[in-house]
């Protein structure tokens, strides 16, 4: 997997889609004064999140905390699907900025940022990894490095879309891996893991288990949208 590709796509998006021309949620025309690429109406209706929605279930997961930007639901589903499924990669720039601001709200320390990987064949078909793009933008906003090569997904898991949380965990068991040559880079470190959406926590849990088995001291999930208890309909 070419770890340079998210950065290349990020630069291409900046050329093709200048910042803040259209609202990333409804598509209405906006101007440079509209922060985060949202019109006044959409910025008011989005369900902003401040707390970890998985707090009551944390003993079930390998990750240690969740830092969400919004609650997953109808108001943000179009943005998530646009970025993930419909090639609207320009959305990643503004979401990455939101992720960076979410990080700055926290006092907890972390050492290295990475992203939930895709299997190389799925990434080839899609053309990009949306989580890696978000991590690249967030890292650029924060002025830190992003290491999207620390996790790989060596096997195909199939679609998780119709699976409940128990089935997803079974399908994702050992699906992610830290390459042997990268283990020293995360040993004893707290990893900030970036993804676009987290609904059941299964994907983040599988990634966190792989990171901790490779020696990571802790894993915090940084995601755009999260909603604990949502059991069907998303690959997360």
PDB file of C-alpha atoms in Angstrom:
ATOM      1  CA  UNK A   1       0.000   0.000   0.000  1.00  0.00           C
ATOM      2  CA  UNK A   2       1.426   3.389  -0.987  1.00  0.00           C
ATOM      3  CA  UNK A   3       1.420   5.497   2.193  1.00  0.00           C
ATOM      4  CA  UNK A   4       1.913   8.629   0.063  1.00  0.00           C
ATOM      5  CA  UNK A   5      -1.466   8.305  -1.636  1.00  0.00           C
ATOM      6  CA  UNK A   6      -3.633  10.019   1.033  1.00  0.00           C
ATOM      7  CA  UNK A   7      -1.305  13.019   0.939  1.00  0.00           C
ATOM      8  CA  UNK A   8      -1.423  13.120  -2.860  1.00  0.00           C
ATOM      9  CA  UNK A   9      -5.224  13.003  -2.815  1.00  0.00           C
ATOM     10  CA  UNK A  10      -5.301  15.716  -0.175  1.00  0.00           C
ATOM     11  CA  UNK A  11      -3.232  18.046  -2.362  1.00  0.00           C
ATOM     12  CA  UNK A  12      -5.336  17.215  -5.428  1.00  0.00           C
ATOM     13  CA  UNK A  13      -8.558  17.979  -3.545  1.00  0.00           C
ATOM     14  CA  UNK A  14      -7.153  21.370  -2.573  1.00  0.00           C
ATOM     15  CA  UNK A  15      -6.574  22.182  -6.243  1.00  0.00           C
ATOM     16  CA  UNK A  16      -9.884  20.883  -7.593  1.00  0.00           C
ATOM     17  CA  UNK A  17     -12.118  21.993  -4.707  1.00  0.00           C
ATOM     18  CA  UNK A  18     -11.038  25.379  -3.271  1.00  0.00           C
ATOM     19  CA  UNK A  19     -11.859  25.780   0.392  1.00  0.00           C
ATOM     20  CA  UNK A  20     -15.396  26.724   1.458  1.00  0.00           C
ATOM     21  CA  UNK A  21     -17.329  27.190  -1.780  1.00  0.00           C
ATOM     22  CA  UNK A  22     -20.174  24.779  -1.015  1.00  0.00           C
ATOM     23  CA  UNK A  23     -21.601  23.566   2.275  1.00  0.00           C
ATOM     24  CA  UNK A  24     -20.322  20.027   2.726  1.00  0.00           C
ATOM     25  CA  UNK A  25     -23.668  18.903   4.138  1.00  0.00           C
ATOM     26  CA  UNK A  26     -26.384  20.499   1.974  1.00  0.00           C
ATOM     27  CA  UNK A  27     -24.386  21.783  -1.009  1.00  0.00           C
ATOM     28  CA  UNK A  28     -25.536  25.408  -0.769  1.00  0.00           C
ATOM     29  CA  UNK A  29     -23.077  28.086  -1.847  1.00  0.00           C
ATOM     30  CA  UNK A  30     -21.076  29.597   1.008  1.00  0.00           C
ATOM     31  CA  UNK A  31     -18.116  31.958   1.321  1.00  0.00           C
ATOM     32  CA  UNK A  32     -14.773  31.965   3.108  1.00  0.00           C
ATOM     33  CA  UNK A  33     -16.312  33.312   6.297  1.00  0.00           C
ATOM     34  CA  UNK A  34     -18.129  30.006   6.905  1.00  0.00           C
ATOM     35  CA  UNK A  35     -15.877  27.902   9.082  1.00  0.00           C
ATOM     36  CA  UNK A  36     -15.617  24.146   8.525  1.00  0.00           C
ATOM     37  CA  UNK A  37     -17.389  24.312   5.159  1.00  0.00           C
ATOM     38  CA  UNK A  38     -20.877  24.467   6.683  1.00  0.00           C
ATOM     39  CA  UNK A  39     -23.659  26.964   6.066  1.00  0.00           C
ATOM     40  CA  UNK A  40     -25.357  28.715   8.983  1.00  0.00           C
ATOM     41  CA  UNK A  41     -28.354  26.364   8.880  1.00  0.00           C
ATOM     42  CA  UNK A  42     -26.322  23.150   8.862  1.00  0.00           C
ATOM     43  CA  UNK A  43     -23.887  24.218  11.547  1.00  0.00           C
ATOM     44  CA  UNK A  44     -26.869  24.706  13.875  1.00  0.00           C
ATOM     45  CA  UNK A  45     -28.607  21.399  13.114  1.00  0.00           C
ATOM     46  CA  UNK A  46     -25.587  19.104  13.337  1.00  0.00           C
ATOM     47  CA  UNK A  47     -25.581  17.111  16.625  1.00  0.00           C
ATOM     48  CA  UNK A  48     -22.162  18.021  17.987  1.00  0.00           C
ATOM     49  CA  UNK A  49     -20.738  15.514  20.449  1.00  0.00           C
ATOM     50  CA  UNK A  50     -18.415  16.136  23.350  1.00  0.00           C
ATOM     51  CA  UNK A  51     -18.428  12.915  25.333  1.00  0.00           C
ATOM     52  CA  UNK A  52     -17.503   9.318  24.630  1.00  0.00           C
ATOM     53  CA  UNK A  53     -20.791   7.584  23.664  1.00  0.00           C
ATOM     54  CA  UNK A  54     -19.270   4.195  24.504  1.00  0.00           C
ATOM     55  CA  UNK A  55     -18.459   5.131  28.097  1.00  0.00           C
ATOM     56  CA  UNK A  56     -20.914   2.623  29.576  1.00  0.00           C
ATOM     57  CA  UNK A  57     -19.447  -0.209  27.461  1.00  0.00           C
ATOM     58  CA  UNK A  58     -15.706   0.507  27.611  1.00  0.00           C
ATOM     59  CA  UNK A  59     -14.894  -2.759  29.373  1.00  0.00           C
ATOM     60  CA  UNK A  60     -15.940  -4.540  26.148  1.00  0.00           C
ATOM     61  CA  UNK A  61     -13.319  -2.798  23.987  1.00  0.00           C
ATOM     62  CA  UNK A  62      -9.544  -2.702  23.609  1.00  0.00           C
ATOM     63  CA  UNK A  63      -9.456   1.049  22.916  1.00  0.00           C
ATOM     64  CA  UNK A  64      -9.196   3.331  25.941  1.00  0.00           C
ATOM     65  CA  UNK A  65     -11.254   6.350  24.906  1.00  0.00           C
ATOM     66  CA  UNK A  66     -13.275   7.806  22.035  1.00  0.00           C
ATOM     67  CA  UNK A  67     -13.086  11.436  20.919  1.00  0.00           C
ATOM     68  CA  UNK A  68     -16.041  12.048  18.569  1.00  0.00           C
ATOM     69  CA  UNK A  69     -16.929  15.260  16.748  1.00  0.00           C
ATOM     70  CA  UNK A  70     -20.619  14.554  16.075  1.00  0.00           C
ATOM     71  CA  UNK A  71     -23.269  11.980  16.958  1.00  0.00           C
ATOM     72  CA  UNK A  72     -23.953   9.667  14.050  1.00  0.00           C
ATOM     73  CA  UNK A  73     -27.430   9.980  12.579  1.00  0.00           C
ATOM     74  CA  UNK A  74     -29.517  11.360   9.737  1.00  0.00           C
ATOM     75  CA  UNK A  75     -28.040  14.869   9.960  1.00  0.00           C
ATOM     76  CA  UNK A  76     -24.505  13.681   9.141  1.00  0.00           C
ATOM     77  CA  UNK A  77     -25.090  10.417   7.254  1.00  0.00           C
ATOM     78  CA  UNK A  78     -24.934  12.172   3.886  1.00  0.00           C
ATOM     79  CA  UNK A  79     -21.488  13.598   4.629  1.00  0.00           C
ATOM     80  CA  UNK A  80     -20.190  10.235   5.852  1.00  0.00           C
ATOM     81  CA  UNK A  81     -21.534   8.398   2.805  1.00  0.00           C
ATOM     82  CA  UNK A  82     -20.403  11.137   0.432  1.00  0.00           C
ATOM     83  CA  UNK A  83     -16.819  10.786   1.618  1.00  0.00           C
ATOM     84  CA  UNK A  84     -16.787   7.031   2.084  1.00  0.00           C
ATOM     85  CA  UNK A  85     -18.910   5.773  -0.801  1.00  0.00           C
ATOM     86  CA  UNK A  86     -19.339   8.495  -3.415  1.00  0.00           C
ATOM     87  CA  UNK A  87     -15.864   9.889  -3.986  1.00  0.00           C
ATOM     88  CA  UNK A  88     -16.538  13.288  -2.418  1.00  0.00           C
ATOM     89  CA  UNK A  89     -13.009  13.530  -1.056  1.00  0.00           C
ATOM     90  CA  UNK A  90     -13.210  17.317  -0.683  1.00  0.00           C
ATOM     91  CA  UNK A  91     -15.271  16.680   2.475  1.00  0.00           C
ATOM     92  CA  UNK A  92     -12.145  15.282   4.145  1.00  0.00           C
ATOM     93  CA  UNK A  93     -10.469  18.676   4.355  1.00  0.00           C
ATOM     94  CA  UNK A  94     -13.123  20.279   6.549  1.00  0.00           C
ATOM     95  CA  UNK A  95     -13.719  17.126   8.587  1.00  0.00           C
ATOM     96  CA  UNK A  96      -9.972  16.876   9.193  1.00  0.00           C
ATOM     97  CA  UNK A  97     -10.028  20.408  10.564  1.00  0.00           C
ATOM     98  CA  UNK A  98     -12.880  19.452  12.885  1.00  0.00           C
ATOM     99  CA  UNK A  99     -10.923  16.418  14.076  1.00  0.00           C
ATOM    100  CA  UNK A 100      -7.921  18.610  14.843  1.00  0.00           C
ATOM    101  CA  UNK A 101     -10.072  20.966  16.894  1.00  0.00           C
ATOM    102  CA  UNK A 102     -11.510  17.968  18.748  1.00  0.00           C
ATOM    103  CA  UNK A 103      -7.988  16.869  19.689  1.00  0.00           C
ATOM    104  CA  UNK A 104      -7.244  20.328  21.074  1.00  0.00           C
ATOM    105  CA  UNK A 105     -10.234  20.013  23.411  1.00  0.00           C
ATOM    106  CA  UNK A 106      -8.497  17.167  25.259  1.00  0.00           C
ATOM    107  CA  UNK A 107      -5.677  17.366  27.783  1.00  0.00           C
ATOM    108  CA  UNK A 108      -4.726  13.688  27.498  1.00  0.00           C
ATOM    109  CA  UNK A 109      -1.386  13.061  25.815  1.00  0.00           C
ATOM    110  CA  UNK A 110      -0.685  10.818  22.842  1.00  0.00           C
ATOM    111  CA  UNK A 111       2.428  10.051  20.826  1.00  0.00           C
ATOM    112  CA  UNK A 112       1.601   8.937  17.298  1.00  0.00           C
ATOM    113  CA  UNK A 113      -1.353   9.292  14.915  1.00  0.00           C
ATOM    114  CA  UNK A 114      -2.444   6.585  12.499  1.00  0.00           C
ATOM    115  CA  UNK A 115      -5.619   5.578  10.639  1.00  0.00           C
ATOM    116  CA  UNK A 116      -7.864   2.553  10.266  1.00  0.00           C
ATOM    117  CA  UNK A 117      -6.556   0.797   7.133  1.00  0.00           C
ATOM    118  CA  UNK A 118      -8.423  -0.748   4.230  1.00  0.00           C
ATOM    119  CA  UNK A 119      -7.494  -3.994   2.546  1.00  0.00           C
ATOM    120  CA  UNK A 120      -5.338  -3.075  -0.447  1.00  0.00           C
ATOM    121  CA  UNK A 121      -7.868  -4.451  -2.959  1.00  0.00           C
ATOM    122  CA  UNK A 122     -10.714  -2.421  -1.450  1.00  0.00           C
ATOM    123  CA  UNK A 123      -8.539   0.675  -1.438  1.00  0.00           C
ATOM    124  CA  UNK A 124      -7.613   0.024  -5.069  1.00  0.00           C
ATOM    125  CA  UNK A 125     -11.291  -0.158  -6.043  1.00  0.00           C
ATOM    126  CA  UNK A 126     -12.269   2.916  -4.045  1.00  0.00           C
ATOM    127  CA  UNK A 127      -9.160   4.842  -4.999  1.00  0.00           C
ATOM    128  CA  UNK A 128      -8.423   6.115  -1.496  1.00  0.00           C
ATOM    129  CA  UNK A 129      -8.776   5.401   2.212  1.00  0.00           C
ATOM    130  CA  UNK A 130     -11.067   8.022   3.713  1.00  0.00           C
ATOM    131  CA  UNK A 131      -9.738   7.454   7.245  1.00  0.00           C
ATOM    132  CA  UNK A 132      -6.173   8.047   6.071  1.00  0.00           C
ATOM    133  CA  UNK A 133      -7.227  11.250   4.319  1.00  0.00           C
ATOM    134  CA  UNK A 134      -8.888  12.508   7.500  1.00  0.00           C
ATOM    135  CA  UNK A 135      -5.780  11.674   9.509  1.00  0.00           C
ATOM    136  CA  UNK A 136      -3.567  13.500   6.998  1.00  0.00           C
ATOM    137  CA  UNK A 137      -5.684  16.641   7.155  1.00  0.00           C
ATOM    138  CA  UNK A 138      -5.975  16.548  10.944  1.00  0.00           C
ATOM    139  CA  UNK A 139      -2.233  16.036  11.328  1.00  0.00           C
ATOM    140  CA  UNK A 140      -1.488  18.921   8.961  1.00  0.00           C
ATOM    141  CA  UNK A 141      -3.808  21.179  10.966  1.00  0.00           C
ATOM    142  CA  UNK A 142      -2.094  20.144  14.217  1.00  0.00           C
ATOM    143  CA  UNK A 143       1.399  20.362  12.760  1.00  0.00           C
ATOM    144  CA  UNK A 144       2.254  16.757  13.599  1.00  0.00           C
ATOM    145  CA  UNK A 145       3.253  13.692  11.614  1.00  0.00           C
ATOM    146  CA  UNK A 146       0.710  11.094  10.518  1.00  0.00           C
ATOM    147  CA  UNK A 147       1.832   7.481  10.148  1.00  0.00           C
ATOM    148  CA  UNK A 148      -0.699   5.644   8.004  1.00  0.00           C
ATOM    149  CA  UNK A 149       1.705   2.712   7.555  1.00  0.00           C
ATOM    150  CA  UNK A 150       1.564   1.459  11.148  1.00  0.00           C
ATOM    151  CA  UNK A 151      -1.495  -0.739  10.602  1.00  0.00           C
ATOM    152  CA  UNK A 152      -2.393  -2.984   7.692  1.00  0.00           C
ATOM    153  CA  UNK A 153      -5.399  -5.130   6.860  1.00  0.00           C
ATOM    154  CA  UNK A 154      -3.916  -8.248   5.258  1.00  0.00           C
ATOM    155  CA  UNK A 155      -7.126 -10.189   4.726  1.00  0.00           C
ATOM    156  CA  UNK A 156     -10.543  -9.451   3.264  1.00  0.00           C
ATOM    157  CA  UNK A 157     -13.344  -9.543   5.831  1.00  0.00           C
ATOM    158  CA  UNK A 158     -16.309  -9.148   3.512  1.00  0.00           C
ATOM    159  CA  UNK A 159     -19.133  -6.674   3.981  1.00  0.00           C
ATOM    160  CA  UNK A 160     -20.059  -5.880   7.573  1.00  0.00           C
ATOM    161  CA  UNK A 161     -23.133  -3.947   6.554  1.00  0.00           C
ATOM    162  CA  UNK A 162     -25.765  -6.493   7.632  1.00  0.00           C
ATOM    163  CA  UNK A 163     -23.833  -8.039  10.523  1.00  0.00           C
ATOM    164  CA  UNK A 164     -24.657  -7.345  14.157  1.00  0.00           C
ATOM    165  CA  UNK A 165     -21.917  -6.414  16.610  1.00  0.00           C
ATOM    166  CA  UNK A 166     -21.179 -10.018  17.638  1.00  0.00           C
ATOM    167  CA  UNK A 167     -20.810 -11.173  14.036  1.00  0.00           C
ATOM    168  CA  UNK A 168     -18.641  -8.172  13.198  1.00  0.00           C
ATOM    169  CA  UNK A 169     -16.246  -9.019  16.008  1.00  0.00           C
ATOM    170  CA  UNK A 170     -15.995 -12.575  14.722  1.00  0.00           C
ATOM    171  CA  UNK A 171     -15.370 -11.394  11.145  1.00  0.00           C
ATOM    172  CA  UNK A 172     -12.770  -8.823  12.230  1.00  0.00           C
ATOM    173  CA  UNK A 173     -10.809 -11.089  14.582  1.00  0.00           C
ATOM    174  CA  UNK A 174      -7.126 -10.844  13.592  1.00  0.00           C
ATOM    175  CA  UNK A 175      -8.055  -8.814  10.497  1.00  0.00           C
ATOM    176  CA  UNK A 176      -5.552  -6.056  11.311  1.00  0.00           C
ATOM    177  CA  UNK A 177      -1.832  -6.268  11.928  1.00  0.00           C
ATOM    178  CA  UNK A 178       1.136  -4.078  12.790  1.00  0.00           C
ATOM    179  CA  UNK A 179       3.990  -4.959  10.398  1.00  0.00           C
ATOM    180  CA  UNK A 180       6.975  -6.413  12.235  1.00  0.00           C
ATOM    181  CA  UNK A 181       9.179  -3.571  11.015  1.00  0.00           C
ATOM    182  CA  UNK A 182       6.850  -1.001  12.656  1.00  0.00           C
ATOM    183  CA  UNK A 183       6.517  -2.552  16.101  1.00  0.00           C
ATOM    184  CA  UNK A 184       9.378  -0.592  17.614  1.00  0.00           C
ATOM    185  CA  UNK A 185       7.719   2.647  16.534  1.00  0.00           C
ATOM    186  CA  UNK A 186       4.622   2.059  18.673  1.00  0.00           C
ATOM    187  CA  UNK A 187       6.113   0.121  21.593  1.00  0.00           C
ATOM    188  CA  UNK A 188       5.144   1.907  24.796  1.00  0.00           C
ATOM    189  CA  UNK A 189       3.374   4.674  22.856  1.00  0.00           C
ATOM    190  CA  UNK A 190      -0.195   5.957  23.099  1.00  0.00           C
ATOM    191  CA  UNK A 191      -1.705   5.788  19.618  1.00  0.00           C
ATOM    192  CA  UNK A 192      -4.359   8.151  18.288  1.00  0.00           C
ATOM    193  CA  UNK A 193      -6.387   6.054  15.831  1.00  0.00           C
ATOM    194  CA  UNK A 194      -8.423   7.978  13.241  1.00  0.00           C
ATOM    195  CA  UNK A 195     -11.600   6.791  11.512  1.00  0.00           C
ATOM    196  CA  UNK A 196     -14.567   8.458   9.857  1.00  0.00           C
ATOM    197  CA  UNK A 197     -17.400   6.763  11.748  1.00  0.00           C
ATOM    198  CA  UNK A 198     -17.789   4.431  14.720  1.00  0.00           C
ATOM    199  CA  UNK A 199     -21.155   2.817  15.350  1.00  0.00           C
ATOM    200  CA  UNK A 200     -20.614  -0.597  16.942  1.00  0.00           C
ATOM    201  CA  UNK A 201     -16.950  -0.091  17.842  1.00  0.00           C
ATOM    202  CA  UNK A 202     -15.983  -3.407  16.246  1.00  0.00           C
ATOM    203  CA  UNK A 203     -13.478  -2.060  13.721  1.00  0.00           C
ATOM    204  CA  UNK A 204     -11.775   0.244  16.213  1.00  0.00           C
ATOM    205  CA  UNK A 205     -11.661  -2.594  18.742  1.00  0.00           C
ATOM    206  CA  UNK A 206      -9.946  -4.931  16.279  1.00  0.00           C
ATOM    207  CA  UNK A 207      -7.413  -2.228  15.378  1.00  0.00           C
ATOM    208  CA  UNK A 208      -6.750  -1.432  19.033  1.00  0.00           C
ATOM    209  CA  UNK A 209      -6.167  -5.102  19.820  1.00  0.00           C
ATOM    210  CA  UNK A 210      -3.602  -5.338  17.020  1.00  0.00           C
ATOM    211  CA  UNK A 211      -1.848  -2.175  18.208  1.00  0.00           C
ATOM    212  CA  UNK A 212      -1.718  -3.325  21.822  1.00  0.00           C
ATOM    213  CA  UNK A 213      -0.535  -6.804  20.867  1.00  0.00           C
ATOM    214  CA  UNK A 214       2.328  -5.037  19.078  1.00  0.00           C
ATOM    215  CA  UNK A 215       3.230  -3.147  22.244  1.00  0.00           C
ATOM    216  CA  UNK A 216       1.171   0.056  22.205  1.00  0.00           C
ATOM    217  CA  UNK A 217       0.540   1.353  25.715  1.00  0.00           C
ATOM    218  CA  UNK A 218      -2.851   2.819  24.851  1.00  0.00           C
ATOM    219  CA  UNK A 219      -5.218   3.591  21.988  1.00  0.00           C
ATOM    220  CA  UNK A 220      -7.670   6.470  21.671  1.00  0.00           C
ATOM    221  CA  UNK A 221     -10.134   6.562  18.791  1.00  0.00           C
ATOM    222  CA  UNK A 222     -10.567   9.949  17.107  1.00  0.00           C
ATOM    223  CA  UNK A 223     -13.582   9.858  14.785  1.00  0.00           C
ATOM    224  CA  UNK A 224     -15.887  12.248  13.000  1.00  0.00           C
ATOM    225  CA  UNK A 225     -19.157  10.496  13.887  1.00  0.00           C
ATOM    226  CA  UNK A 226     -19.945   8.037  16.666  1.00  0.00           C
ATOM    227  CA  UNK A 227     -23.102   6.469  18.050  1.00  0.00           C
ATOM    228  CA  UNK A 228     -22.903   3.620  20.542  1.00  0.00           C
ATOM    229  CA  UNK A 229     -25.566   0.976  20.222  1.00  0.00           C
ATOM    230  CA  UNK A 230     -26.223   1.393  16.506  1.00  0.00           C
ATOM    231  CA  UNK A 231     -25.970  -2.224  15.427  1.00  0.00           C
ATOM    232  CA  UNK A 232     -26.609  -2.346  11.680  1.00  0.00           C
ATOM    233  CA  UNK A 233     -26.044  -0.317   8.565  1.00  0.00           C
ATOM    234  CA  UNK A 234     -22.410   0.824   8.748  1.00  0.00           C
ATOM    235  CA  UNK A 235     -18.983  -0.735   8.263  1.00  0.00           C
ATOM    236  CA  UNK A 236     -17.621   0.409  11.598  1.00  0.00           C
TER     237      UNK A 236
END
